[in-house]
PDB file of N, CA and C in Angstrom:
ATOM      1  N   MET A   1       0.824  -1.188   0.000  1.00  0.00           N
ATOM      2  CA  MET A   1       0.000   0.000   0.000  1.00  0.00           C
ATOM      3  C   MET A   1       0.871   1.256   0.000  1.00  0.00           C
ATOM      4  N   LEU A   2       1.893   1.252   0.832  1.00  0.00           N
ATOM      5  CA  LEU A   2       2.782   2.403   0.914  1.00  0.00           C
ATOM      6  C   LEU A   2       3.512   2.623  -0.406  1.00  0.00           C
ATOM      7  N   PHE A   3       3.915   1.527  -1.045  1.00  0.00           N
ATOM      8  CA  PHE A   3       4.584   1.634  -2.342  1.00  0.00           C
ATOM      9  C   PHE A   3       3.671   2.297  -3.372  1.00  0.00           C
ATOM     10  N   ALA A   4       2.403   1.941  -3.360  1.00  0.00           N
ATOM     11  CA  ALA A   4       1.442   2.526  -4.305  1.00  0.00           C
ATOM     12  C   ALA A   4       1.303   4.027  -4.081  1.00  0.00           C
ATOM     13  N   ILE A   5       1.335   4.443  -2.842  1.00  0.00           N
ATOM     14  CA  ILE A   5       1.234   5.875  -2.534  1.00  0.00           C
ATOM     15  C   ILE A   5       2.453   6.614  -3.068  1.00  0.00           C
ATOM     16  N   PHE A   6       3.653   6.071  -2.823  1.00  0.00           N
ATOM     17  CA  PHE A   6       4.869   6.717  -3.311  1.00  0.00           C
ATOM     18  C   PHE A   6       4.943   6.693  -4.834  1.00  0.00           C
ATOM     19  N   ALA A   7       4.508   5.606  -5.441  1.00  0.00           N
ATOM     20  CA  ALA A   7       4.529   5.512  -6.905  1.00  0.00           C
ATOM     21  C   ALA A   7       3.589   6.536  -7.522  1.00  0.00           C
ATOM     22  N   SER A   8       2.410   6.689  -6.960  1.00  0.00           N
ATOM     23  CA  SER A   8       1.473   7.666  -7.510  1.00  0.00           C
ATOM     24  C   SER A   8       1.976   9.089  -7.280  1.00  0.00           C
ATOM     25  N   ARG A   9       2.670   9.290  -6.187  1.00  0.00           N
ATOM     26  CA  ARG A   9       3.257  10.604  -5.911  1.00  0.00           C
ATOM     27  C   ARG A   9       4.313  10.950  -6.955  1.00  0.00           C
ATOM     28  N   GLU A  10       5.133   9.976  -7.324  1.00  0.00           N
ATOM     29  CA  GLU A  10       6.141  10.193  -8.362  1.00  0.00           C
ATOM     30  C   GLU A  10       5.483  10.461  -9.715  1.00  0.00           C
ATOM     31  N   ASN A  11       4.398   9.758 -10.002  1.00  0.00           N
ATOM     32  CA  ASN A  11       3.678   9.996 -11.256  1.00  0.00           C
ATOM     33  C   ASN A  11       3.132  11.416 -11.312  1.00  0.00           C
ATOM     34  N   VAL A  12       2.644  11.896 -10.198  1.00  0.00           N
ATOM     35  CA  VAL A  12       2.122  13.267 -10.142  1.00  0.00           C
ATOM     36  C   VAL A  12       3.249  14.263 -10.374  1.00  0.00           C
ATOM     37  N   LYS A  13       4.396  14.039  -9.760  1.00  0.00           N
ATOM     38  CA  LYS A  13       5.539  14.935  -9.953  1.00  0.00           C
ATOM     39  C   LYS A  13       5.984  14.945 -11.412  1.00  0.00           C
ATOM     40  N   ARG A  14       6.032  13.772 -12.021  1.00  0.00           N
ATOM     41  CA  ARG A  14       6.427  13.674 -13.425  1.00  0.00           C
ATOM     42  C   ARG A  14       5.419  14.387 -14.323  1.00  0.00           C
ATOM     43  N   ALA A  15       4.145  14.172 -14.061  1.00  0.00           N
ATOM     44  CA  ALA A  15       3.094  14.819 -14.854  1.00  0.00           C
ATOM     45  C   ALA A  15       3.154  16.334 -14.692  1.00  0.00           C
ATOM     46  N   GLU A  16       3.399  16.777 -13.477  1.00  0.00           N
ATOM     47  CA  GLU A  16       3.512  18.215 -13.229  1.00  0.00           C
ATOM     48  C   GLU A  16       4.671  18.798 -14.023  1.00  0.00           C
ATOM     49  N   SER A  17       5.776  18.104 -14.041  1.00  0.00           N
ATOM     50  CA  SER A  17       6.943  18.559 -14.785  1.00  0.00           C
ATOM     51  C   SER A  17       6.639  18.669 -16.275  1.00  0.00           C
ATOM     52  N   VAL A  18       5.943  17.688 -16.816  1.00  0.00           N
ATOM     53  CA  VAL A  18       5.589  17.709 -18.241  1.00  0.00           C
ATOM     54  C   VAL A  18       4.662  18.883 -18.539  1.00  0.00           C
ATOM     55  N   VAL A  19       3.657  19.070 -17.708  1.00  0.00           N
ATOM     56  CA  VAL A  19       2.693  20.154 -17.928  1.00  0.00           C
ATOM     57  C   VAL A  19       3.387  21.510 -17.864  1.00  0.00           C
ATOM     58  N   VAL A  20       4.235  21.701 -16.871  1.00  0.00           N
ATOM     59  CA  VAL A  20       4.922  22.982 -16.723  1.00  0.00           C
ATOM     60  C   VAL A  20       5.846  23.237 -17.907  1.00  0.00           C
ATOM     61  N   SER A  21       6.619  22.251 -18.321  1.00  0.00           N
ATOM     62  CA  SER A  21       7.536  22.470 -19.442  1.00  0.00           C
ATOM     63  C   SER A  21       6.779  22.716 -20.743  1.00  0.00           C
ATOM     64  N   GLU A  22       5.681  22.010 -20.963  1.00  0.00           N
ATOM     65  CA  GLU A  22       4.882  22.241 -22.169  1.00  0.00           C
ATOM     66  C   GLU A  22       4.228  23.622 -22.135  1.00  0.00           C
ATOM     67  N   PHE A  23       3.784  24.055 -20.962  1.00  0.00           N
ATOM     68  CA  PHE A  23       3.178  25.378 -20.859  1.00  0.00           C
ATOM     69  C   PHE A  23       4.210  26.464 -21.118  1.00  0.00           C
ATOM     70  N   VAL A  24       5.419  26.294 -20.600  1.00  0.00           N
ATOM     71  CA  VAL A  24       6.487  27.271 -20.838  1.00  0.00           C
ATOM     72  C   VAL A  24       6.766  27.374 -22.333  1.00  0.00           C
ATOM     73  N   THR A  25       6.849  26.235 -23.011  1.00  0.00           N
ATOM     74  CA  THR A  25       7.065  26.242 -24.461  1.00  0.00           C
ATOM     75  C   THR A  25       5.931  26.963 -25.169  1.00  0.00           C
ATOM     76  N   TYR A  26       4.696  26.630 -24.797  1.00  0.00           N
ATOM     77  CA  TYR A  26       3.532  27.280 -25.404  1.00  0.00           C
ATOM     78  C   TYR A  26       3.573  28.788 -25.172  1.00  0.00           C
ATOM     79  N   TRP A  27       3.879  29.206 -23.947  1.00  0.00           N
ATOM     80  CA  TRP A  27       3.850  30.626 -23.625  1.00  0.00           C
ATOM     81  C   TRP A  27       4.919  31.388 -24.398  1.00  0.00           C
ATOM     82  N   GLN A  28       6.093  30.800 -24.573  1.00  0.00           N
ATOM     83  CA  GLN A  28       7.145  31.437 -25.364  1.00  0.00           C
ATOM     84  C   GLN A  28       6.704  31.588 -26.817  1.00  0.00           C
ATOM     85  N   GLU A  29       6.121  30.535 -27.366  1.00  0.00           N
ATOM     86  CA  GLU A  29       5.641  30.587 -28.745  1.00  0.00           C
ATOM     87  C   GLU A  29       4.503  31.592 -28.886  1.00  0.00           C
ATOM     88  N   ARG A  30       3.627  31.647 -27.897  1.00  0.00           N
ATOM     89  CA  ARG A  30       2.511  32.591 -27.926  1.00  0.00           C
ATOM     90  C   ARG A  30       3.023  34.023 -27.888  1.00  0.00           C
ATOM     91  N   SER A  31       3.992  34.276 -27.021  1.00  0.00           N
ATOM     92  CA  SER A  31       4.552  35.625 -26.922  1.00  0.00           C
ATOM     93  C   SER A  31       5.192  36.050 -28.236  1.00  0.00           C
ATOM     94  N   GLU A  32       5.930  35.146 -28.848  1.00  0.00           N
ATOM     95  CA  GLU A  32       6.549  35.440 -30.138  1.00  0.00           C
ATOM     96  C   GLU A  32       5.484  35.684 -31.208  1.00  0.00           C
ATOM     97  N   ALA A  33       4.429  34.870 -31.201  1.00  0.00           N
ATOM     98  CA  ALA A  33       3.351  35.028 -32.183  1.00  0.00           C
ATOM     99  C   ALA A  33       2.642  36.366 -32.004  1.00  0.00           C
ATOM    100  N   MET A  34       2.422  36.780 -30.770  1.00  0.00           N
ATOM    101  CA  MET A  34       1.764  38.065 -30.531  1.00  0.00           C
ATOM    102  C   MET A  34       2.616  39.212 -31.062  1.00  0.00           C
ATOM    103  N   HIS A  35       3.913  39.110 -30.904  1.00  0.00           N
ATOM    104  CA  HIS A  35       4.816  40.132 -31.430  1.00  0.00           C
ATOM    105  C   HIS A  35       4.740  40.176 -32.957  1.00  0.00           C
ATOM    106  N   VAL A  36       4.747  39.013 -33.588  1.00  0.00           N
ATOM    107  CA  VAL A  36       4.674  38.936 -35.051  1.00  0.00           C
ATOM    108  C   VAL A  36       3.337  39.483 -35.546  1.00  0.00           C
ATOM    109  N   LEU A  37       2.256  39.159 -34.843  1.00  0.00           N
ATOM    110  CA  LEU A  37       0.938  39.660 -35.245  1.00  0.00           C
ATOM    111  C   LEU A  37       0.868  41.184 -35.155  1.00  0.00           C
ATOM    112  N   ARG A  38       1.436  41.741 -34.105  1.00  0.00           N
ATOM    113  CA  ARG A  38       1.417  43.202 -33.951  1.00  0.00           C
ATOM    114  C   ARG A  38       2.187  43.888 -35.070  1.00  0.00           C
ATOM    115  N   SER A  39       3.254  43.255 -35.522  1.00  0.00           N
ATOM    116  CA  SER A  39       4.053  43.850 -36.592  1.00  0.00           C
ATOM    117  C   SER A  39       3.458  43.569 -37.970  1.00  0.00           C
ATOM    118  N   GLY A  40       2.391  42.763 -38.023  1.00  0.00           N
ATOM    119  CA  GLY A  40       1.726  42.472 -39.293  1.00  0.00           C
ATOM    120  C   GLY A  40       2.474  41.474 -40.154  1.00  0.00           C
ATOM    121  N   GLY A  41       3.304  40.668 -39.544  1.00  0.00           N
ATOM    122  CA  GLY A  41       4.140  39.753 -40.305  1.00  0.00           C
ATOM    123  C   GLY A  41       3.520  38.418 -40.650  1.00  0.00           C
ATOM    124  N   ARG A  42       2.308  38.145 -40.159  1.00  0.00           N
ATOM    125  CA  ARG A  42       1.725  36.821 -40.407  1.00  0.00           C
ATOM    126  C   ARG A  42       0.203  36.888 -40.397  1.00  0.00           C
ATOM    127  N   ASP A  43      -0.423  35.961 -41.091  1.00  0.00           N
ATOM    128  CA  ASP A  43      -1.881  35.879 -41.129  1.00  0.00           C
ATOM    129  C   ASP A  43      -2.399  35.426 -39.760  1.00  0.00           C
ATOM    130  N   PRO A  44      -3.322  36.181 -39.159  1.00  0.00           N
ATOM    131  CA  PRO A  44      -3.830  35.817 -37.828  1.00  0.00           C
ATOM    132  C   PRO A  44      -4.457  34.424 -37.769  1.00  0.00           C
ATOM    133  N   ARG A  45      -5.127  33.996 -38.837  1.00  0.00           N
ATOM    134  CA  ARG A  45      -5.740  32.659 -38.821  1.00  0.00           C
ATOM    135  C   ARG A  45      -4.685  31.563 -38.792  1.00  0.00           C
ATOM    136  N   ALA A  46      -3.581  31.783 -39.489  1.00  0.00           N
ATOM    137  CA  ALA A  46      -2.491  30.800 -39.476  1.00  0.00           C
ATOM    138  C   ALA A  46      -1.875  30.710 -38.085  1.00  0.00           C
ATOM    139  N   VAL A  47      -1.703  31.852 -37.437  1.00  0.00           N
ATOM    140  CA  VAL A  47      -1.132  31.870 -36.085  1.00  0.00           C
ATOM    141  C   VAL A  47      -2.069  31.174 -35.105  1.00  0.00           C
ATOM    142  N   LEU A  48      -3.367  31.463 -35.209  1.00  0.00           N
ATOM    143  CA  LEU A  48      -4.341  30.821 -34.326  1.00  0.00           C
ATOM    144  C   LEU A  48      -4.345  29.307 -34.520  1.00  0.00           C
ATOM    145  N   GLY A  49      -4.321  28.862 -35.760  1.00  0.00           N
ATOM    146  CA  GLY A  49      -4.280  27.421 -36.032  1.00  0.00           C
ATOM    147  C   GLY A  49      -3.033  26.773 -35.472  1.00  0.00           C
ATOM    148  N   TRP A  50      -1.914  27.468 -35.597  1.00  0.00           N
ATOM    149  CA  TRP A  50      -0.647  26.926 -35.105  1.00  0.00           C
ATOM    150  C   TRP A  50      -0.644  26.852 -33.581  1.00  0.00           C
ATOM    151  N   LEU A  51      -1.098  27.922 -32.913  1.00  0.00           N
ATOM    152  CA  LEU A  51      -1.116  27.914 -31.447  1.00  0.00           C
ATOM    153  C   LEU A  51      -2.117  26.905 -30.898  1.00  0.00           C
ATOM    154  N   SER A  52      -3.226  26.722 -31.589  1.00  0.00           N
ATOM    155  CA  SER A  52      -4.222  25.764 -31.095  1.00  0.00           C
ATOM    156  C   SER A  52      -3.800  24.322 -31.340  1.00  0.00           C
ATOM    157  N   SER A  53      -2.724  24.127 -32.090  1.00  0.00           N
ATOM    158  CA  SER A  53      -2.241  22.767 -32.333  1.00  0.00           C
ATOM    159  C   SER A  53      -1.407  22.231 -31.168  1.00  0.00           C
ATOM    160  N   PHE A  54      -1.042  23.097 -30.217  1.00  0.00           N
ATOM    161  CA  PHE A  54      -0.277  22.641 -29.059  1.00  0.00           C
ATOM    162  C   PHE A  54      -1.145  21.732 -28.204  1.00  0.00           C
ATOM    163  N   ARG A  55      -0.629  20.587 -27.853  1.00  0.00           N
ATOM    164  CA  ARG A  55      -1.345  19.623 -27.013  1.00  0.00           C
ATOM    165  C   ARG A  55      -0.382  19.065 -25.970  1.00  0.00           C
ATOM    166  N   LEU A  56      -0.928  18.734 -24.827  1.00  0.00           N
ATOM    167  CA  LEU A  56      -0.120  18.065 -23.811  1.00  0.00           C
ATOM    168  C   LEU A  56       0.027  16.599 -24.185  1.00  0.00           C
ATOM    169  N   PRO A  57       1.224  16.052 -24.044  1.00  0.00           N
ATOM    170  CA  PRO A  57       1.426  14.636 -24.355  1.00  0.00           C
ATOM    171  C   PRO A  57       0.824  13.756 -23.262  1.00  0.00           C
ATOM    172  N   LEU A  58      -0.368  13.302 -23.484  1.00  0.00           N
ATOM    173  CA  LEU A  58      -1.065  12.475 -22.500  1.00  0.00           C
ATOM    174  C   LEU A  58      -0.991  11.011 -22.891  1.00  0.00           C
ATOM    175  N   ASP A  59      -1.098  10.144 -21.904  1.00  0.00           N
ATOM    176  CA  ASP A  59      -1.087   8.705 -22.176  1.00  0.00           C
ATOM    177  C   ASP A  59      -2.266   8.300 -23.046  1.00  0.00           C
ATOM    178  N   ASP A  60      -3.375   9.028 -22.964  1.00  0.00           N
ATOM    179  CA  ASP A  60      -4.560   8.708 -23.759  1.00  0.00           C
ATOM    180  C   ASP A  60      -4.327   8.895 -25.251  1.00  0.00           C
ATOM    181  N   ASP A  61      -3.348   9.738 -25.602  1.00  0.00           N
ATOM    182  CA  ASP A  61      -3.083  10.038 -27.005  1.00  0.00           C
ATOM    183  C   ASP A  61      -2.368   8.907 -27.726  1.00  0.00           C
ATOM    184  N   ALA A  62      -1.819   7.983 -26.985  1.00  0.00           N
ATOM    185  CA  ALA A  62      -1.018   6.917 -27.602  1.00  0.00           C
ATOM    186  C   ALA A  62      -1.874   5.936 -28.372  1.00  0.00           C
TER     187      ALA A  62
END
């Protein structure tokens, strides 16, 4: 029972790490896209499609 608790705790830590790193990547890309949009360098629909393509790598996706 104790092993299951520690194992699930490690899974939560790993999942948290993945979510945080993916969010940081998304936020950097979003910030860059907002800068490009303000300067008129790209089609807004293309940027929206690209940003909405970001997904978290979940086990369900496999």
